[in-house]
């Protein structure tokens, strides 16, 4: 790993955020290379990972991560992890009298976790134990040569859709003992003591919860040489929205000047939901958005829902994905794959853009809410060129909304950051022989950056644009779900011939992805709709218990007014007024 990096600390607050985060960390771990003969990666891995050592002397690389969740959410995962486990030491036991032991049966592990345990013990896997994409070494567990030599010859497709109940059911990497924090005041399962309202989460950050968070933060911050900031994944539709608001406020107060990029996560649907819980979800989203935006460098909602109101449209559909929107295991994998590209600008070895630069280019004049869009995967023909792929999308941008915010299509955008990741082995330009007439203006350009910039500017001609092109693909190793269309090759590119019906196509082991972060008038409409959904509810009549633990009615009304004003910031006349004031 590099001797210099701008470190980032990640916080995951809530169960769905931990679903997205688990997929995202699995993707990061798959990109780590322990082989000195492997070409160097374009991505600076120690921005996110810290190096350590086990008691046995093994070098480890664990996420610089704090993950918070509720009691009963871990199942088979031990809160302190097992990477630095010294074994069961019974030397301190001195009682010689009779004992009565009550033993609870441990949760059953799925086939994927069982195989990981075998690898950690140095066992040789059976021929059908894992599928064709190599499963990378669990950091510090066993030698990478041993793991790779086994996995090169064994094949199996994990189908975990029926066995994933919590995020640790598909967690592939080891976590540092200081990573996981369990909130014991509320339960993950059952009807009693659920963290459902904004005020409940807002009131949590005190006492032992605050002490644990501060202790973990200090540990990770103090070992950083150049901390560029924090990325916060926070559940938006439940009580974690209140906790996230307090956490981002604390980060802003304690680490001013550092970047705080907050991603508000919302699943397409919640299990065991009720009409009353749906009302809570709307109110949590409204209060969480305005509060976390106020305390962050920028705030970006991430969801595949058709909207955050009570009557959303259909979930987002992607042309080359066959995912089940109701499965958190599926929807979180799509968001994680997009997030792998969205977070690239501040994680690159060369030509990186630090967090503050990305945020400053988008969050101008108080417009701290941004929207994400993604082409997952980006439709590029195997053996084709970038101009060919973009020309096939000449009438409509290839990406879909990832923030429940539909583009207006009128060419107005205050700022945009676009990323194309995973085109390894494909050509970015046409490389036409001298004298050949290009088929389109894109085919006549001489760099991938010029091709992509020209294409996007044909839709947004006056928008400031930041670009990042990274050839390294996201490695989709187990247990990433196989949700891809049969029209894709193993590398995630479109095939000229689709396998016949009934035949099984190749397992997709990587995929090209294009994403965009935008600030524009479309967000004004989105924020106004969220505001209207919240104020339409007579909270004292239909949901009086929502405010039982805060906020006060006056603070609640003030927050909704701030949400209304935030939406007005995205109107063109407000932008022109702000520009004129800056000129004066």
Coordinates of C-alpha atoms in Angstrom, one line a residue:
X1 CA 0.0 0.0 0.0
X2 CA 1.0 3.6 -0.5
X3 CA 3.0 5.5 2.0
X4 CA 0.7 8.5 1.6
X5 CA -3.1 8.7 1.5
X6 CA -5.9 11.0 2.4
X7 CA -7.7 8.7 4.8
X8 CA -11.5 8.5 5.0
X9 CA -13.4 7.1 8.0
X10 CA -16.8 5.5 7.2
X11 CA -19.8 5.4 9.5
X12 CA -22.7 3.1 8.9
X13 CA -25.8 3.9 10.9
X14 CA -28.8 1.5 10.6
X15 CA -29.6 -1.9 9.2
X16 CA -30.2 -1.1 5.6
X17 CA -27.1 1.1 5.5
X18 CA -25.1 -1.8 6.8
X19 CA -26.6 -4.0 4.0
X20 CA -25.3 -1.4 1.4
X21 CA -22.1 -1.0 3.3
X22 CA -21.5 -4.8 3.5
X23 CA -21.8 -5.1 -0.3
X24 CA -19.6 -2.0 -0.7
X25 CA -16.9 -3.3 1.6
X26 CA -17.0 -6.7 -0.1
X27 CA -16.3 -4.8 -3.4
X28 CA -13.4 -2.9 -1.9
X29 CA -11.9 -6.0 -0.5
X30 CA -12.1 -7.8 -3.8
X31 CA -10.0 -5.0 -5.3
X32 CA -7.2 -5.5 -2.8
X33 CA -4.1 -7.1 -4.4
X34 CA -1.5 -9.1 -2.4
X35 CA 0.4 -10.2 -5.5
X36 CA 3.5 -8.0 -6.2
X37 CA 3.3 -9.1 -9.9
X38 CA -0.2 -7.7 -10.3
X39 CA -0.3 -4.3 -12.1
X40 CA -0.8 -1.5 -9.6
X41 CA -4.4 -0.4 -9.1
X42 CA -5.7 3.0 -10.0
X43 CA -7.4 3.1 -6.6
X44 CA -5.7 4.0 -3.4
X45 CA -6.9 1.3 -1.1
X46 CA -5.4 2.7 2.2
X47 CA -7.8 5.6 1.9
X48 CA -10.4 3.2 3.3
X49 CA -8.3 0.4 4.9
X50 CA -6.0 0.4 7.8
X51 CA -3.1 -1.9 8.3
X52 CA -2.7 -3.9 11.5
X53 CA -1.2 -7.1 12.9
X54 CA -2.7 -10.1 14.7
X55 CA -1.2 -11.6 17.8
X56 CA 0.2 -14.3 15.5
X57 CA 2.1 -11.7 13.4
X58 CA -0.2 -11.8 10.4
X59 CA -0.6 -8.5 8.6
X60 CA -4.2 -7.4 8.3
X61 CA -6.1 -4.8 6.3
X62 CA -9.4 -3.9 7.9
X63 CA -11.9 -1.1 7.1
X64 CA -11.6 2.2 8.9
X65 CA -15.2 1.8 9.8
X66 CA -17.8 2.3 12.6
X67 CA -21.0 0.3 12.1
X68 CA -23.9 0.9 14.4
X69 CA -27.0 -1.3 14.6
X70 CA -29.6 -2.6 17.0
X71 CA -29.7 -5.5 19.5
X72 CA -30.3 -8.8 17.7
X73 CA -29.0 -7.5 14.3
X74 CA -25.7 -9.4 14.2
X75 CA -26.8 -13.1 14.3
X76 CA -23.5 -15.1 13.7
X77 CA -21.2 -12.1 13.8
X78 CA -19.4 -11.4 17.1
X79 CA -19.4 -7.8 18.0
X80 CA -15.7 -7.8 18.7
X81 CA -14.9 -9.8 15.6
X82 CA -12.6 -12.8 15.4
X83 CA -9.5 -11.5 13.7
X84 CA -7.6 -10.8 16.9
X85 CA -9.2 -13.7 18.9
X86 CA -6.8 -15.1 21.4
X87 CA -9.0 -18.2 21.9
X88 CA -11.1 -19.2 24.8
X89 CA -8.9 -18.5 27.9
X90 CA -10.3 -20.3 31.0
X91 CA -7.3 -19.6 33.2
X92 CA -9.2 -17.0 35.2
X93 CA -12.0 -19.4 36.3
X94 CA -11.4 -20.2 40.0
X95 CA -14.9 -21.2 41.2
X96 CA -14.9 -24.9 42.3
X97 CA -18.5 -25.3 43.3
X98 CA -21.3 -26.6 41.2
X99 CA -22.3 -24.7 38.0
X100 CA -25.5 -24.7 36.0
X101 CA -24.9 -23.6 32.3
X102 CA -27.6 -22.3 30.1
X103 CA -26.5 -22.5 26.5
X104 CA -28.3 -20.9 23.6
X105 CA -28.0 -22.5 20.2
X106 CA -26.0 -20.3 17.8
X107 CA -27.7 -19.1 14.7
X108 CA -27.2 -21.4 11.7
X109 CA -24.6 -20.2 9.1
X110 CA -25.3 -20.4 5.4
X111 CA -23.1 -22.2 3.0
X112 CA -21.0 -19.1 2.2
X113 CA -20.2 -18.4 5.8
X114 CA -19.4 -22.0 6.4
X115 CA -16.9 -22.0 3.5
X116 CA -15.3 -18.8 4.9
X117 CA -14.8 -20.5 8.3
X118 CA -13.1 -23.4 6.5
X119 CA -10.7 -21.0 4.8
X120 CA -9.9 -19.3 8.0
X121 CA -9.0 -22.7 9.6
X122 CA -6.8 -23.5 6.6
X123 CA -9.0 -26.3 5.4
X124 CA -9.1 -27.4 1.8
X125 CA -12.5 -26.8 0.2
X126 CA -14.4 -29.4 -1.8
X127 CA -14.5 -29.2 -5.6
X128 CA -17.9 -27.6 -5.6
X129 CA -17.4 -25.2 -2.7
X130 CA -17.3 -21.8 -4.4
X131 CA -18.1 -20.5 -7.9
X132 CA -15.9 -19.3 -10.7
X133 CA -15.1 -15.8 -9.5
X134 CA -12.2 -16.2 -7.1
X135 CA -13.1 -15.4 -3.5
X136 CA -10.3 -13.1 -2.2
X137 CA -8.4 -13.7 1.0
X138 CA -10.1 -12.6 4.2
X139 CA -7.7 -10.0 5.4
X140 CA -5.0 -11.7 7.6
X141 CA -6.7 -15.0 7.9
X142 CA -4.6 -17.4 5.8
X143 CA -2.0 -17.1 3.1
X144 CA -3.3 -15.7 -0.2
X145 CA -1.4 -18.3 -2.1
X146 CA -3.2 -21.1 -0.3
X147 CA -6.6 -19.5 -0.8
X148 CA -6.1 -18.8 -4.5
X149 CA -4.7 -22.2 -5.3
X150 CA -7.9 -23.8 -3.9
X151 CA -10.3 -21.3 -5.4
X152 CA -8.8 -21.6 -8.8
X153 CA -10.2 -25.1 -9.2
X154 CA -13.5 -25.1 -7.2
X155 CA -16.8 -23.9 -8.5
X156 CA -20.2 -23.2 -7.0
X157 CA -22.9 -20.6 -7.3
X158 CA -24.0 -19.3 -3.9
X159 CA -27.8 -18.6 -3.9
X160 CA -28.3 -16.7 -0.6
X161 CA -31.6 -15.1 -1.4
X162 CA -33.4 -17.4 1.1
X163 CA -30.8 -17.4 3.8
X164 CA -29.8 -13.7 4.1
X165 CA -31.6 -12.3 7.1
X166 CA -29.1 -9.7 8.3
X167 CA -26.1 -8.0 6.7
X168 CA -23.5 -10.2 8.4
X169 CA -24.9 -13.2 6.6
X170 CA -23.0 -12.1 3.5
X171 CA -20.1 -10.2 5.1
X172 CA -16.8 -11.5 3.6
X173 CA -14.2 -9.5 5.4
X174 CA -12.9 -9.4 8.9
X175 CA -13.8 -6.2 10.9
X176 CA -11.7 -4.5 13.5
X177 CA -12.7 -5.1 17.1
X178 CA -13.6 -1.4 17.5
X179 CA -15.9 -1.3 14.4
X180 CA -19.3 -2.7 15.5
X181 CA -21.4 -0.8 18.0
X182 CA -24.7 -2.4 19.2
X183 CA -27.4 -0.1 20.5
X184 CA -29.1 -2.2 23.2
X185 CA -32.0 0.2 24.0
X186 CA -33.8 -0.9 20.9
X187 CA -34.5 -4.3 19.2
X188 CA -33.9 -5.2 15.6
X189 CA -36.7 -7.8 15.6
X190 CA -40.1 -7.9 17.2
X191 CA -42.8 -5.2 17.8
X192 CA -41.5 -3.9 21.1
X193 CA -38.8 -1.3 21.5
X194 CA -38.2 -0.5 17.8
X195 CA -36.3 2.5 16.7
X196 CA -39.0 3.9 14.5
X197 CA -39.2 7.7 15.0
X198 CA -36.7 10.6 14.4
X199 CA -36.9 11.8 18.0
X200 CA -35.9 8.4 19.3
X201 CA -32.7 8.4 17.3
X202 CA -32.1 12.1 18.1
X203 CA -32.2 11.4 21.8
X204 CA -29.9 8.4 21.6
X205 CA -26.5 10.2 21.2
X206 CA -25.8 10.6 24.9
X207 CA -24.5 8.4 27.8
X208 CA -22.9 5.1 26.8
X209 CA -23.9 5.4 23.1
X210 CA -22.1 8.7 22.8
X211 CA -19.1 7.5 24.8
X212 CA -18.7 4.4 22.6
X213 CA -18.9 6.5 19.4
X214 CA -16.4 9.1 20.7
X215 CA -14.0 6.3 21.8
X216 CA -14.2 4.6 18.4
X217 CA -13.8 7.9 16.5
X218 CA -10.8 8.9 18.5
X219 CA -9.1 5.5 17.8
X220 CA -9.5 5.7 14.1
X221 CA -8.9 9.5 13.8
X222 CA -5.7 9.5 15.9
X223 CA -4.0 6.9 13.6
X224 CA -4.7 8.9 10.4
X225 CA -1.8 11.0 9.0
X226 CA -4.0 13.1 6.7
X227 CA -7.7 12.7 7.4
X228 CA -9.7 14.1 4.5
X229 CA -13.1 13.4 6.1
X230 CA -16.0 11.1 6.8
X231 CA -18.5 9.3 4.6
X232 CA -21.7 8.5 6.5
X233 CA -24.2 5.9 5.3
X234 CA -27.4 6.5 7.3
X235 CA -30.8 5.0 7.2
X236 CA -33.3 7.7 6.2
X237 CA -36.7 6.2 6.8
X238 CA -36.5 5.1 10.5
X239 CA -35.2 6.4 13.8
X240 CA -31.6 6.3 12.6
X241 CA -32.4 9.5 10.7
X242 CA -32.4 11.3 14.0
X243 CA -29.2 9.6 15.2
X244 CA -27.5 10.5 11.9
X245 CA -28.5 14.1 12.3
X246 CA -26.9 14.2 15.7
X247 CA -23.8 12.3 14.5
X248 CA -23.2 14.6 11.5
X249 CA -23.7 17.6 13.8
X250 CA -21.1 16.2 16.2
X251 CA -18.7 15.5 13.3
X252 CA -19.2 19.1 12.1
X253 CA -18.5 20.5 15.5
X254 CA -15.5 18.3 16.4
X255 CA -13.8 18.0 13.0
X256 CA -14.6 21.3 11.2
X257 CA -12.9 21.7 7.9
X258 CA -13.0 17.9 7.1
X259 CA -15.4 16.7 4.4
X260 CA -18.6 15.0 5.6
X261 CA -20.4 13.3 2.7
X262 CA -23.6 11.8 3.9
X263 CA -25.6 9.2 2.0
X264 CA -29.2 8.7 3.2
X265 CA -30.2 5.1 2.5
X266 CA -33.8 3.9 2.0
X267 CA -34.9 0.4 0.9
X268 CA -37.7 0.0 -1.6
X269 CA -39.9 -1.6 1.0
X270 CA -39.8 -2.5 4.7
X271 CA -40.9 -5.9 6.1
X272 CA -44.0 -5.9 8.2
X273 CA -44.9 -2.3 7.4
X274 CA -48.2 -0.7 8.3
X275 CA -50.0 2.5 7.2
X276 CA -48.8 4.2 10.4
X277 CA -45.2 3.1 9.8
X278 CA -45.4 4.5 6.3
X279 CA -46.4 7.9 7.8
X280 CA -43.4 7.6 10.1
X281 CA -41.1 6.9 7.1
X282 CA -42.2 10.1 5.3
X283 CA -41.6 12.2 8.4
X284 CA -38.3 10.6 9.1
X285 CA -37.1 11.2 5.5
X286 CA -38.2 14.9 5.7
X287 CA -36.5 15.6 9.1
X288 CA -33.5 13.5 8.3
X289 CA -32.9 15.2 4.9
X290 CA -33.0 18.8 6.2
X291 CA -31.0 18.1 9.4
X292 CA -28.2 15.9 7.8
X293 CA -27.9 18.3 4.9
X294 CA -27.4 21.2 7.3
X295 CA -24.5 19.4 9.0
X296 CA -22.8 17.8 6.0
X297 CA -20.7 18.9 3.1
X298 CA -23.4 17.4 1.0
X299 CA -26.3 15.1 1.5
X300 CA -27.3 12.5 -1.1
X301 CA -30.3 10.2 -0.7
X302 CA -29.8 6.8 -2.2
X303 CA -32.8 4.5 -3.0
X304 CA -34.4 2.5 -5.7
X305 CA -37.9 3.5 -4.6
X306 CA -39.9 5.5 -7.1
X307 CA -40.2 8.2 -4.5
X308 CA -40.0 8.9 -0.8
X309 CA -43.6 9.9 -0.3
X310 CA -46.5 7.7 0.7
X311 CA -47.4 6.7 -2.9
X312 CA -44.2 6.1 -4.8
X313 CA -44.1 5.0 -8.4
X314 CA -42.6 1.7 -9.4
X315 CA -39.1 0.9 -8.3
X316 CA -36.2 1.8 -10.6
X317 CA -35.8 -0.8 -13.4
X318 CA -32.5 -1.3 -15.2
X319 CA -32.4 -2.8 -18.7
X320 CA -29.7 -5.4 -17.9
X321 CA -30.6 -6.3 -14.3
X322 CA -33.0 -8.9 -13.0
X323 CA -33.2 -7.9 -9.3
X324 CA -36.0 -8.3 -6.8
X325 CA -36.7 -4.8 -5.3
X326 CA -38.3 -6.3 -2.2
X327 CA -35.0 -8.2 -1.3
X328 CA -32.7 -5.9 0.7
X329 CA -29.9 -8.3 -0.3
X330 CA -30.6 -7.4 -4.0
X331 CA -31.4 -3.7 -3.9
X332 CA -28.5 -2.9 -1.6
X333 CA -26.1 -4.7 -4.0
X334 CA -27.2 -2.3 -6.8
X335 CA -26.7 0.8 -4.7
X336 CA -23.3 -0.5 -3.5
X337 CA -22.1 -1.1 -7.1
X338 CA -23.2 2.5 -8.0
X339 CA -21.6 3.8 -4.8
X340 CA -18.3 2.2 -5.7
X341 CA -18.2 4.6 -8.7
X342 CA -19.8 7.6 -7.0
X343 CA -17.1 7.6 -4.3
X344 CA -14.1 7.2 -6.7
X345 CA -13.0 10.8 -7.1
X346 CA -11.5 11.0 -3.6
X347 CA -10.1 7.4 -3.6
X348 CA -7.8 7.5 -6.6
X349 CA -4.0 7.3 -6.5
X350 CA -3.5 9.9 -9.3
X351 CA -5.6 12.9 -10.3
X352 CA -7.8 12.4 -7.2
X353 CA -10.2 15.1 -6.0
X354 CA -10.5 15.4 -2.2
X355 CA -13.8 15.4 -0.5
X356 CA -14.0 19.1 -0.1
X357 CA -13.4 19.7 -3.7
X358 CA -16.2 17.3 -4.8
X359 CA -18.6 18.9 -2.3
X360 CA -17.7 22.5 -3.1
X361 CA -18.2 21.9 -6.8
X362 CA -21.8 20.7 -6.1
X363 CA -23.1 22.3 -2.9
X364 CA -23.0 25.9 -3.9
X365 CA -25.1 28.7 -2.3
X366 CA -26.6 26.5 0.4
X367 CA -27.7 23.8 -2.1
X368 CA -26.3 20.9 0.0
X369 CA -28.7 18.2 -1.3
X370 CA -27.4 16.4 -4.4
X371 CA -29.0 13.6 -6.5
X372 CA -27.3 10.5 -7.8
X373 CA -27.9 8.7 -11.1
X374 CA -26.4 5.4 -12.4
X375 CA -26.2 3.1 -15.4
X376 CA -25.8 -0.3 -13.7
X377 CA -24.3 -1.7 -15.7
X378 CA -23.2 0.8 -18.4
X379 CA -24.4 -0.7 -21.8
X380 CA -21.1 -1.1 -23.7
X381 CA -20.7 -3.8 -26.4
X382 CA -17.9 -6.3 -25.9
X383 CA -15.1 -5.2 -28.3
X384 CA -16.8 -1.9 -29.0
X385 CA -15.8 1.7 -28.3
X386 CA -17.0 4.4 -26.0
X387 CA -18.3 6.5 -28.9
X388 CA -20.3 3.5 -30.1
X389 CA -21.9 3.0 -26.7
X390 CA -22.7 6.6 -26.2
X391 CA -24.0 7.1 -29.7
X392 CA -26.5 4.3 -29.0
X393 CA -27.8 6.5 -26.2
X394 CA -27.9 9.7 -28.3
X395 CA -31.6 10.5 -27.5
X396 CA -31.6 9.7 -23.8
X397 CA -28.9 9.5 -21.0
X398 CA -28.2 5.9 -20.0
X399 CA -28.5 6.4 -16.3
X400 CA -31.5 5.9 -14.0
X401 CA -32.3 7.9 -10.8
X402 CA -30.7 6.6 -7.6
X403 CA -32.2 9.3 -5.4
X404 CA -35.9 9.1 -6.4
X405 CA -35.3 12.4 -8.3
X406 CA -36.1 12.3 -12.0
X407 CA -34.1 14.6 -14.3
X408 CA -36.2 17.4 -15.8
X409 CA -34.7 16.9 -19.3
X410 CA -34.4 20.7 -19.9
X411 CA -30.6 20.9 -19.8
X412 CA -30.5 22.9 -16.5
X413 CA -27.9 21.8 -14.0
X414 CA -25.8 23.8 -11.5
X415 CA -23.0 21.3 -11.2
X416 CA -22.3 17.7 -12.1
X417 CA -19.7 15.1 -11.4
X418 CA -19.7 12.0 -13.7
X419 CA -17.7 8.8 -13.3
X420 CA -17.2 5.9 -15.8
X421 CA -15.6 2.8 -14.2
X422 CA -14.8 -0.6 -15.5
X423 CA -14.1 -0.3 -19.2
X424 CA -10.9 -2.3 -19.0
X425 CA -10.0 -3.9 -22.3
X426 CA -12.3 -1.6 -24.3
X427 CA -11.4 1.4 -26.5
X428 CA -12.3 4.9 -25.4
X429 CA -11.9 6.4 -28.9
X430 CA -12.5 5.2 -32.5
X431 CA -8.9 5.5 -33.7
X432 CA -10.0 6.2 -37.2
X433 CA -7.4 6.0 -40.1
X434 CA -6.4 9.4 -41.5
X435 CA -8.9 10.8 -43.9
X436 CA -11.8 8.7 -42.6
X437 CA -15.1 10.6 -41.9
X438 CA -16.3 9.9 -38.4
X439 CA -19.8 8.4 -38.1
X440 CA -20.7 11.0 -35.3
X441 CA -18.8 13.9 -33.7
X442 CA -18.0 11.6 -30.8
X443 CA -16.1 9.2 -33.1
X444 CA -13.8 12.1 -34.2
X445 CA -12.6 12.9 -30.6
X446 CA -9.2 11.8 -29.4
X447 CA -9.5 11.0 -25.7
X448 CA -12.1 9.2 -23.5
X449 CA -12.5 12.4 -21.4
X450 CA -13.3 14.4 -24.4
X451 CA -15.8 11.8 -25.6
X452 CA -17.7 11.6 -22.3
X453 CA -17.6 15.3 -21.7
X454 CA -18.9 16.1 -25.2
X455 CA -21.7 13.5 -24.8
X456 CA -22.9 14.8 -21.4
X457 CA -22.6 18.5 -22.5
X458 CA -25.0 17.7 -25.4
X459 CA -27.6 17.3 -22.7
X460 CA -26.3 19.9 -20.2
X461 CA -24.5 22.4 -22.4
X462 CA -23.9 25.1 -19.6
X463 CA -23.4 22.9 -16.6
X464 CA -20.0 22.8 -14.8
X465 CA -18.7 19.2 -15.2
X466 CA -16.2 17.1 -13.3
X467 CA -15.1 13.8 -14.9
X468 CA -13.3 10.7 -13.7
X469 CA -12.6 7.7 -16.0
X470 CA -11.2 4.6 -14.3
X471 CA -10.6 1.4 -16.3
X472 CA -10.5 -0.9 -13.3
X473 CA -13.9 -2.7 -12.9
X474 CA -15.7 -3.6 -9.8
X475 CA -14.9 -7.2 -9.1
X476 CA -18.2 -9.1 -8.4
X477 CA -16.9 -11.9 -6.3
X478 CA -19.0 -14.1 -4.0
X479 CA -21.4 -13.4 -2.5
X480 CA -22.5 -10.6 -4.8
X481 CA -25.9 -11.8 -6.2
X482 CA -26.1 -12.9 -9.8
X483 CA -28.8 -10.4 -10.8
X484 CA -27.5 -9.7 -14.3
X485 CA -29.2 -10.3 -17.6
X486 CA -28.0 -13.2 -19.9
X487 CA -27.2 -10.5 -22.5
X488 CA -24.0 -9.7 -20.6
X489 CA -20.6 -11.4 -20.9
X490 CA -18.6 -12.5 -17.9
X491 CA -17.0 -9.0 -17.9
X492 CA -20.4 -7.3 -17.9
X493 CA -20.3 -6.1 -21.5
X494 CA -23.1 -6.6 -24.0
X495 CA -22.8 -9.7 -26.1
X496 CA -23.6 -9.7 -29.8
X497 CA -25.4 -13.0 -29.4
X498 CA -27.6 -13.7 -26.4
X499 CA -27.6 -17.4 -25.1
X500 CA -30.7 -19.3 -26.2
X501 CA -33.6 -19.6 -23.8
X502 CA -33.1 -22.2 -21.1
X503 CA -29.3 -22.1 -21.4
X504 CA -27.2 -20.6 -18.6
X505 CA -25.1 -17.7 -19.4
X506 CA -21.7 -16.9 -17.8
X507 CA -21.5 -15.7 -14.3
X508 CA -20.8 -11.9 -14.4
X509 CA -17.6 -11.3 -12.5
X510 CA -17.2 -7.6 -13.2
X511 CA -19.3 -4.8 -14.6
X512 CA -18.8 -1.3 -16.1
X513 CA -20.7 1.4 -14.3
X514 CA -21.5 5.1 -15.1
X515 CA -22.7 7.4 -12.4
X516 CA -23.5 11.1 -12.0
X517 CA -23.9 13.4 -9.0
X518 CA -25.9 16.4 -9.8
X519 CA -27.2 19.6 -8.3
X520 CA -30.0 21.2 -10.3
X521 CA -33.6 22.4 -10.4
X522 CA -34.9 18.8 -10.3
X523 CA -33.9 18.7 -6.7
X524 CA -36.1 21.8 -6.0
X525 CA -39.1 19.8 -7.2
X526 CA -38.0 16.7 -5.2
X527 CA -37.6 18.7 -2.0
X528 CA -40.9 20.5 -2.5
X529 CA -42.7 17.2 -2.9
X530 CA -41.1 15.8 0.2
X531 CA -42.2 19.0 2.1
X532 CA -45.8 18.7 0.8
X533 CA -46.0 15.1 1.8
X534 CA -44.9 16.0 5.4
X535 CA -47.1 19.1 5.9
X536 CA -50.1 17.3 4.5
X537 CA -50.1 15.1 7.7
X538 CA -51.9 16.5 10.7
X539 CA -49.3 15.0 13.0
X540 CA -51.2 15.7 16.2
X541 CA -54.2 13.8 14.9
X542 CA -52.8 10.9 12.8
X543 CA -49.4 10.3 14.5
X544 CA -49.2 11.9 17.9
X545 CA -46.8 9.3 19.2
X546 CA -44.2 10.4 16.6
X547 CA -43.3 13.5 18.7
X548 CA -43.4 11.6 22.0
X549 CA -39.6 11.7 22.3
X550 CA -39.0 14.8 20.4
X551 CA -38.7 17.1 18.6
X552 CA -40.9 19.7 20.2
X553 CA -43.8 20.9 18.0
X554 CA -42.1 24.2 17.5
X555 CA -38.8 22.6 16.4
X556 CA -40.7 20.2 14.1
X557 CA -42.5 23.1 12.3
X558 CA -39.2 25.0 12.0
X559 CA -37.5 22.0 10.4
X560 CA -40.3 21.7 7.8
X561 CA -40.0 25.4 7.1
X562 CA -36.2 24.9 6.6
X563 CA -37.0 22.1 4.2
X564 CA -39.4 24.4 2.2
X565 CA -36.7 27.1 2.0
X566 CA -34.1 24.5 1.0
X567 CA -36.3 23.6 -2.0
X568 CA -36.5 27.2 -3.0
X569 CA -32.7 27.4 -3.2
X570 CA -32.9 25.3 -6.4
X571 CA -35.1 27.7 -8.3
X572 CA -33.3 29.5 -11.1
X573 CA -34.4 32.9 -9.9
X574 CA -32.8 32.2 -6.5
X575 CA -29.6 31.1 -8.3
X576 CA -29.5 34.3 -10.3
X577 CA -30.1 36.4 -7.2
X578 CA -27.3 34.6 -5.4
X579 CA -24.9 35.1 -8.4
X580 CA -25.7 38.8 -8.5
X581 CA -24.9 39.2 -4.8
X582 CA -21.6 37.4 -5.3
X583 CA -20.7 39.7 -8.1
X584 CA -21.5 42.8 -5.9

